[in-house]
Structures are given as C-alpha cells and as structure tokens.
Amino acid sequence: MAEITWFKVLTDMFSDDKIKIIQSMPEGDSLLVMWFKVLSQAGKTNDGGYIYLKKNIPYNAGMLATLFGKQQQLVEMALRTFSEFGMIDIDDNGYIFVTNWEKHQSIDKLEQIKEKTRLRVQSHRDKKRQELLESNATVTLQVTQGNAIDIDIELDKERDIIPFSEIIEFLNLKASTKFRPSTQKTKTSIQARWNDGYRLDDFKTVIDKKCDEWMNTDMEKYLCPDTLFGTKFEKYLNQRATHLQPVPDKPKVDKELEARKREIAMNRFIESGGNPSEFRYSAI
C-alpha cells in the first residue's frame, strides 16, 4: 500500500490542553517531536492510523527508537504518555494505532487520491485492451468497467468513516466494560454490520436493548462486540425494547474523564520533581 505523503495539523494545536501538559513535562519538546514522528509513521504505513513494519510485525519501543533516532527510554515514555492521553491505542497484539486518525486527513485529499486511482485504472485498462487487440482476442469491457466501479466504491467507503471509538465507548459506558476500539476482531464485527448499511444510532439501539435485557443476569457475559454486533444484530435491533437503563448524562461522563486526566497529569508532575501543593490543572 502506498504511503500517504501528508497529514493535517491545526494551527491552534498548541492551544490544546493536552499539548500544553505534554510540553510542560520533562523532555516535553522531545515528546512533541515524537508525536509528529508517530503521525508521520502512520502516514507511511497508510492503514487507517496503524503503524507497523509489516502486517505481522508490529513496531516495539526499541524499533521505534532506532527509526526516530531517540533513546528507547524516551520512546517508551512517549508511548505511555500518548496512550494515557488517548492519542494512541495499543491493541492486544501490540499494534500501535493513532486514535481519530481521520482528523489528520481531509476530504479534498481523498478526492485527489480517488482521481489518481481513476486515471491509473484507465491507463491500465487501455493497456490491457491494446494487448488483447494485438493478440486478436475479444475484449469484454463490462468486466473491466466493473473492476473500475469496484475501486470507486471502495474509495467511497473510505470517506464513510466508521466511528469505532464512539460505538465501543458507548458500550463500555452502558455495560461497565473495558473493550478497546482498536482490537482487530472488534473492528471486523463493527465493519461487517456497517457494510450491511447499519449506522451509529443502530449500534446504540442494540447496545441499549441488550444491556437493559442482560445486565445483572447470566447473559451479562455476552455483552461484548462479538455477540452484539454478530449475525443476530438485525434481530436485536428489531426486538421490542423493555425498560431501558438510562445512560449517564454527558456532563457526568466528562467529569469522570477529567478526573482521570487530572490524576495522570498530577502523577507526571510529581514524578518530574514537582511539589503536589503547587500543582495546577486546567480542564481539557
């Protein structure tokens, strides 16, 4: 897969509280440089935010230290910090994944990619047609055109970003679980239903219904992506709802998240030699 030669950075990124906190840490400037190197590596891999050497070989801290020209201890600190701040995730197989990778791309660039692909397919088609004509073979344009249509469809799907994180966060919130949106098996289950035409509200409805039905019962163990987003998804979606358990409102969820972030920031501050009484934190 060809590498992406660009990624998007907002001009006000240094106003972001996460970036401010990271920059205030020991080696903060080095950590920010490391963040750009991670984004660059994700573009080179060009697999929806994943970075790896090969499909079956994930990068570890030692390998990244060699690539980035940094000490392994600093790379480990950077990965730990980025993970705690939700900037990256590391799945069960050790693959590093840039969360919200789609924010670093843009629709106009995808259109350029699509146009380049169309021209490449057209050139390939013309070449094959000429080869067949020269060999006195018959040309079946329908098959070739069908291939081009398939490519266009796949590119259109790239624009239809699947909200893996939002779906899994909603499940974790409702079922008090800790599933990761970057786990490949989970992503495969969600993508299968997404390709069937179901969207975010459908996933939330299924989660609502099954949590209400299965929580605090022997079936609670089946409140997992494999079961909820499997082949019975349509059946779950269309079953009659019982009394749904309310989802904690957004302000409460934000308070819990901010408390966790404040704890992380304070630990970093203390580890760097700071006095706890002097610690100050701004909500993100």
Short mmCIF file of C-alpha atoms in Angstrom, two decimals:
data_model
loop_
_atom_site.label_atom_id
_atom_site.label_comp_id
_atom_site.label_asym_id
_atom_site.label_seq_id
_atom_site.Cartn_x
_atom_site.Cartn_y
_atom_site.Cartn_z
CA MET A 1 0.00 0.00 0.00
CA ALA A 2 1.46 3.40 -0.99
CA GLU A 3 2.31 5.74 1.84
CA ILE A 4 0.43 8.98 2.50
CA THR A 5 2.72 11.96 1.90
CA TRP A 6 0.90 14.42 4.16
CA PHE A 7 -1.14 14.73 7.35
CA LYS A 8 -3.19 17.64 8.69
CA VAL A 9 -2.15 19.72 11.73
CA LEU A 10 -4.36 22.50 13.09
CA THR A 11 -2.73 25.90 13.54
CA ASP A 12 -4.08 26.19 17.09
CA MET A 13 -2.78 22.78 18.21
CA PHE A 14 -0.53 24.43 20.81
CA SER A 15 -3.65 25.84 22.49
CA ASP A 16 -4.86 22.29 23.15
CA ASP A 17 -4.61 21.44 26.84
CA LYS A 18 -3.15 18.00 26.14
CA ILE A 19 -0.32 19.55 24.15
CA LYS A 20 0.25 22.16 26.88
CA ILE A 21 0.53 19.49 29.57
CA ILE A 22 2.86 17.35 27.47
CA GLN A 23 5.04 20.35 26.66
CA SER A 24 5.33 21.18 30.39
CA MET A 25 6.69 17.71 31.17
CA PRO A 26 10.39 16.89 31.38
CA GLU A 27 11.55 16.30 27.79
CA GLY A 28 8.27 17.88 26.71
CA ASP A 29 9.66 19.28 23.45
CA SER A 30 11.13 15.89 22.60
CA LEU A 31 7.75 14.27 23.29
CA LEU A 32 6.04 16.65 20.86
CA VAL A 33 8.63 15.88 18.19
CA MET A 34 7.95 12.19 18.86
CA TRP A 35 4.22 12.80 18.35
CA PHE A 36 4.86 14.22 14.88
CA LYS A 37 7.12 11.27 14.11
CA VAL A 38 4.31 8.88 15.12
CA LEU A 39 1.86 10.71 12.82
CA SER A 40 4.41 10.62 10.01
CA GLN A 41 4.95 6.88 10.51
CA ALA A 42 1.17 6.29 10.44
CA GLY A 43 1.08 8.09 7.09
CA LYS A 44 3.87 5.90 5.74
CA THR A 45 2.07 2.74 6.86
CA ASN A 46 -1.22 4.09 5.42
CA ASP A 47 -3.53 1.64 7.19
CA GLY A 48 -6.12 3.78 8.93
CA GLY A 49 -3.81 5.01 11.70
CA TYR A 50 -1.86 1.81 12.43
CA ILE A 51 1.93 1.76 12.39
CA TYR A 52 3.84 -1.46 11.82
CA LEU A 53 6.88 -2.82 10.00
CA LYS A 54 4.82 -5.49 8.21
CA LYS A 55 1.27 -6.78 8.61
CA ASN A 56 2.53 -9.46 11.02
CA ILE A 57 5.33 -7.43 12.66
CA PRO A 58 4.23 -4.57 14.97
CA TYR A 59 6.74 -1.92 15.99
CA ASN A 60 8.02 -2.05 19.57
CA ALA A 61 9.74 0.74 21.51
CA GLY A 62 13.20 -0.48 20.55
CA MET A 63 12.40 -0.48 16.85
CA LEU A 64 10.84 2.99 17.04
CA ALA A 65 13.88 4.27 18.96
CA THR A 66 16.03 3.20 16.01
CA LEU A 67 13.63 4.75 13.47
CA PHE A 68 13.27 8.04 15.37
CA GLY A 69 16.91 8.30 16.43
CA LYS A 70 15.89 8.57 20.11
CA GLN A 71 16.74 6.69 23.29
CA GLN A 72 14.43 3.75 23.95
CA GLN A 73 13.57 5.05 27.43
CA LEU A 74 12.30 8.31 25.90
CA VAL A 75 10.27 6.43 23.28
CA GLU A 76 8.68 4.26 25.99
CA MET A 77 7.80 7.39 27.97
CA ALA A 78 6.29 8.98 24.85
CA LEU A 79 4.15 5.94 24.01
CA ARG A 80 2.96 5.69 27.60
CA THR A 81 2.05 9.38 27.68
CA PHE A 82 0.27 9.33 24.32
CA SER A 83 -1.68 6.24 25.39
CA GLU A 84 -2.74 7.78 28.71
CA PHE A 85 -3.95 10.91 26.91
CA GLY A 86 -5.93 8.87 24.37
CA MET A 87 -3.77 9.99 21.43
CA ILE A 88 -2.80 6.41 20.58
CA ASP A 89 -4.01 2.96 21.50
CA ILE A 90 -2.14 -0.32 21.54
CA ASP A 91 -4.21 -3.39 20.71
CA ASP A 92 -3.96 -6.86 22.21
CA ASN A 93 -1.37 -7.91 19.62
CA GLY A 94 0.92 -4.96 20.33
CA TYR A 95 -0.01 -2.91 17.26
CA ILE A 96 0.12 0.87 17.81
CA PHE A 97 -2.90 2.79 16.49
CA VAL A 98 -3.35 6.59 16.22
CA THR A 99 -6.84 7.31 17.53
CA ASN A 100 -9.05 9.61 15.47
CA TRP A 101 -6.61 9.26 12.55
CA GLU A 102 -9.31 10.57 10.23
CA LYS A 103 -8.91 14.02 11.83
CA HIS A 104 -5.44 14.21 10.32
CA GLN A 105 -6.79 13.65 6.78
CA SER A 106 -9.30 15.67 4.74
CA ILE A 107 -11.99 15.02 2.15
CA ASP A 108 -10.36 17.06 -0.64
CA LYS A 109 -7.23 14.93 -0.40
CA LEU A 110 -9.29 11.77 -0.62
CA GLU A 111 -10.85 13.17 -3.78
CA GLN A 112 -7.36 13.66 -5.20
CA ILE A 113 -6.47 10.07 -4.32
CA LYS A 114 -9.66 8.88 -5.99
CA GLU A 115 -8.89 10.85 -9.17
CA LYS A 116 -5.33 9.48 -9.32
CA THR A 117 -6.70 5.97 -8.90
CA ARG A 118 -9.24 6.52 -11.67
CA LEU A 119 -6.53 7.70 -14.06
CA ARG A 120 -4.31 4.76 -13.12
CA VAL A 121 -7.15 2.30 -13.72
CA GLN A 122 -7.96 3.96 -17.04
CA SER A 123 -4.33 3.67 -18.16
CA HIS A 124 -4.21 0.02 -17.09
CA ARG A 125 -7.48 -0.67 -18.92
CA ASP A 126 -6.24 0.96 -22.12
CA LYS A 127 -3.02 -1.04 -21.96
CA LYS A 128 -4.87 -4.34 -21.46
CA ARG A 129 -7.29 -3.52 -24.28
CA GLN A 130 -4.40 -2.86 -26.64
CA GLU A 131 -2.66 -6.09 -25.64
CA LEU A 132 -5.84 -8.08 -26.26
CA LEU A 133 -6.44 -6.43 -29.63
CA GLU A 134 -2.90 -7.14 -30.71
CA SER A 135 -3.34 -10.79 -29.78
CA ASN A 136 -6.65 -10.94 -31.75
CA ALA A 137 -8.54 -11.65 -28.53
CA THR A 138 -12.02 -10.31 -27.77
CA VAL A 139 -12.30 -7.51 -25.24
CA THR A 140 -15.00 -7.73 -22.57
CA LEU A 141 -15.37 -4.14 -21.42
CA GLN A 142 -18.05 -4.97 -18.88
CA VAL A 143 -15.64 -6.88 -16.67
CA THR A 144 -13.00 -4.14 -16.83
CA GLN A 145 -15.56 -1.42 -16.17
CA GLY A 146 -16.90 -3.44 -13.29
CA ASN A 147 -13.44 -3.51 -11.74
CA ALA A 148 -13.21 0.26 -12.03
CA ILE A 149 -16.60 0.64 -10.36
CA ASP A 150 -15.48 -1.63 -7.55
CA ILE A 151 -12.45 0.58 -6.96
CA ASP A 152 -14.64 3.69 -6.85
CA ILE A 153 -16.94 2.02 -4.35
CA GLU A 154 -14.03 1.10 -2.10
CA LEU A 155 -12.75 4.68 -2.19
CA ASP A 156 -16.21 5.98 -1.32
CA LYS A 157 -16.24 3.66 1.67
CA GLU A 158 -13.01 5.27 2.88
CA ARG A 159 -14.90 8.55 3.08
CA ASP A 160 -17.62 6.94 5.16
CA ILE A 161 -15.60 6.86 8.37
CA ILE A 162 -16.73 4.18 10.81
CA PRO A 163 -16.98 5.55 14.40
CA PHE A 164 -15.33 2.55 16.11
CA SER A 165 -14.35 4.58 19.19
CA GLU A 166 -17.78 6.12 19.74
CA ILE A 167 -19.53 2.74 19.45
CA ILE A 168 -17.18 0.99 21.90
CA GLU A 169 -17.15 3.92 24.33
CA PHE A 170 -20.96 3.76 24.41
CA LEU A 171 -20.84 0.00 25.07
CA ASN A 172 -18.24 0.41 27.82
CA LEU A 173 -20.32 3.14 29.42
CA LYS A 174 -23.55 1.15 29.35
CA ALA A 175 -22.13 -2.27 30.29
CA SER A 176 -19.25 -1.15 32.54
CA THR A 177 -16.77 -2.95 30.28
CA LYS A 178 -13.31 -2.02 29.02
CA PHE A 179 -13.26 -3.12 25.38
CA ARG A 180 -10.79 -1.42 23.05
CA PRO A 181 -11.98 0.07 19.75
CA SER A 182 -8.63 -0.76 18.14
CA THR A 183 -8.86 -4.55 18.61
CA GLN A 184 -8.98 -6.06 15.13
CA LYS A 185 -11.69 -8.62 15.93
CA THR A 186 -13.93 -5.89 17.35
CA LYS A 187 -13.34 -3.65 14.33
CA THR A 188 -14.15 -6.53 11.99
CA SER A 189 -17.52 -7.17 13.71
CA ILE A 190 -18.47 -3.49 13.57
CA GLN A 191 -17.35 -3.07 9.97
CA ALA A 192 -19.39 -6.10 8.86
CA ARG A 193 -22.58 -4.52 10.19
CA TRP A 194 -21.59 -1.09 8.86
CA ASN A 195 -21.18 -2.62 5.41
CA ASP A 196 -24.70 -4.04 5.80
CA GLY A 197 -25.94 -0.44 5.98
CA TYR A 198 -26.38 -0.01 9.73
CA ARG A 199 -25.21 3.25 11.34
CA LEU A 200 -24.26 4.69 14.74
CA ASP A 201 -27.83 5.03 16.06
CA ASP A 202 -28.50 1.37 15.20
CA PHE A 203 -25.45 0.24 17.20
CA LYS A 204 -26.51 2.37 20.17
CA THR A 205 -30.06 0.98 20.00
CA VAL A 206 -28.81 -2.62 20.07
CA ILE A 207 -26.48 -1.84 22.99
CA ASP A 208 -29.33 -0.13 24.87
CA LYS A 209 -31.74 -3.02 24.36
CA LYS A 210 -29.38 -5.84 25.22
CA CYS A 211 -27.89 -4.05 28.24
CA ASP A 212 -31.38 -3.50 29.58
CA GLU A 213 -32.23 -7.16 28.98
CA TRP A 214 -28.98 -8.86 30.06
CA MET A 215 -27.42 -6.70 32.77
CA ASN A 216 -27.35 -8.45 36.18
CA THR A 217 -28.34 -11.79 34.62
CA ASP A 218 -26.46 -14.87 33.48
CA MET A 219 -26.43 -13.36 29.98
CA GLU A 220 -24.38 -10.34 31.07
CA LYS A 221 -21.18 -12.06 29.92
CA TYR A 222 -22.46 -11.82 26.33
CA LEU A 223 -22.45 -8.01 26.38
CA CYS A 224 -19.43 -7.96 24.10
CA PRO A 225 -18.77 -6.84 20.50
CA ASP A 226 -18.63 -10.42 19.14
CA THR A 227 -22.17 -11.16 20.30
CA LEU A 228 -23.87 -7.77 19.99
CA PHE A 229 -22.53 -6.98 16.52
CA GLY A 230 -22.67 -10.52 15.15
CA THR A 231 -25.12 -12.21 12.80
CA LYS A 232 -28.11 -11.60 15.14
CA PHE A 233 -27.64 -7.82 15.03
CA GLU A 234 -30.78 -7.23 12.95
CA LYS A 235 -32.84 -9.40 15.32
CA TYR A 236 -31.56 -7.47 18.35
CA LEU A 237 -32.24 -4.15 16.61
CA ASN A 238 -35.87 -5.01 15.87
CA GLN A 239 -36.81 -6.66 19.17
CA ARG A 240 -39.24 -4.81 21.38
CA ALA A 241 -37.47 -2.65 23.93
CA THR A 242 -38.02 -3.18 27.62
CA HIS A 243 -37.38 -0.52 30.26
CA LEU A 244 -34.06 0.90 29.17
CA GLN A 245 -31.43 1.78 31.73
CA PRO A 246 -30.56 5.47 31.34
CA VAL A 247 -27.11 6.38 30.09
CA PRO A 248 -25.26 8.74 32.45
CA ASP A 249 -25.60 12.21 31.05
CA LYS A 250 -22.69 13.77 29.20
CA PRO A 251 -21.63 16.15 31.99
CA LYS A 252 -21.16 13.20 34.36
CA VAL A 253 -19.10 11.29 31.81
CA ASP A 254 -16.93 14.36 31.23
CA LYS A 255 -16.31 14.79 34.96
CA GLU A 256 -15.12 11.21 35.26
CA LEU A 257 -12.83 11.67 32.27
CA GLU A 258 -11.43 14.94 33.61
CA ALA A 259 -10.77 13.35 37.00
CA ARG A 260 -8.74 10.62 35.32
CA LYS A 261 -6.80 13.13 33.22
CA ARG A 262 -6.11 15.28 36.28
CA GLU A 263 -4.77 12.22 38.12
CA ILE A 264 -2.44 11.39 35.21
CA ALA A 265 -1.20 14.97 34.98
CA MET A 266 -0.54 15.17 38.72
CA ASN A 267 1.40 11.89 38.72
CA ARG A 268 3.55 13.23 35.90
CA PHE A 269 4.08 16.48 37.77
CA ILE A 270 5.17 14.67 40.94
CA GLU A 271 7.42 12.25 39.01
CA SER A 272 9.20 15.26 37.50
CA GLY A 273 10.01 16.53 40.99
CA GLY A 274 7.16 18.99 41.41
CA ASN A 275 5.58 19.85 44.76
CA PRO A 276 1.99 18.49 44.91
CA SER A 277 0.84 21.69 46.63
CA GLU A 278 1.97 23.69 43.60
CA PHE A 279 0.17 21.53 41.04
CA ARG A 280 -2.35 23.36 38.85
CA TYR A 281 -4.60 21.74 36.25
CA SER A 282 -6.87 23.17 33.57
CA ALA A 283 -9.77 21.03 32.36
CA ILE A 284 -9.41 19.72 28.80
#
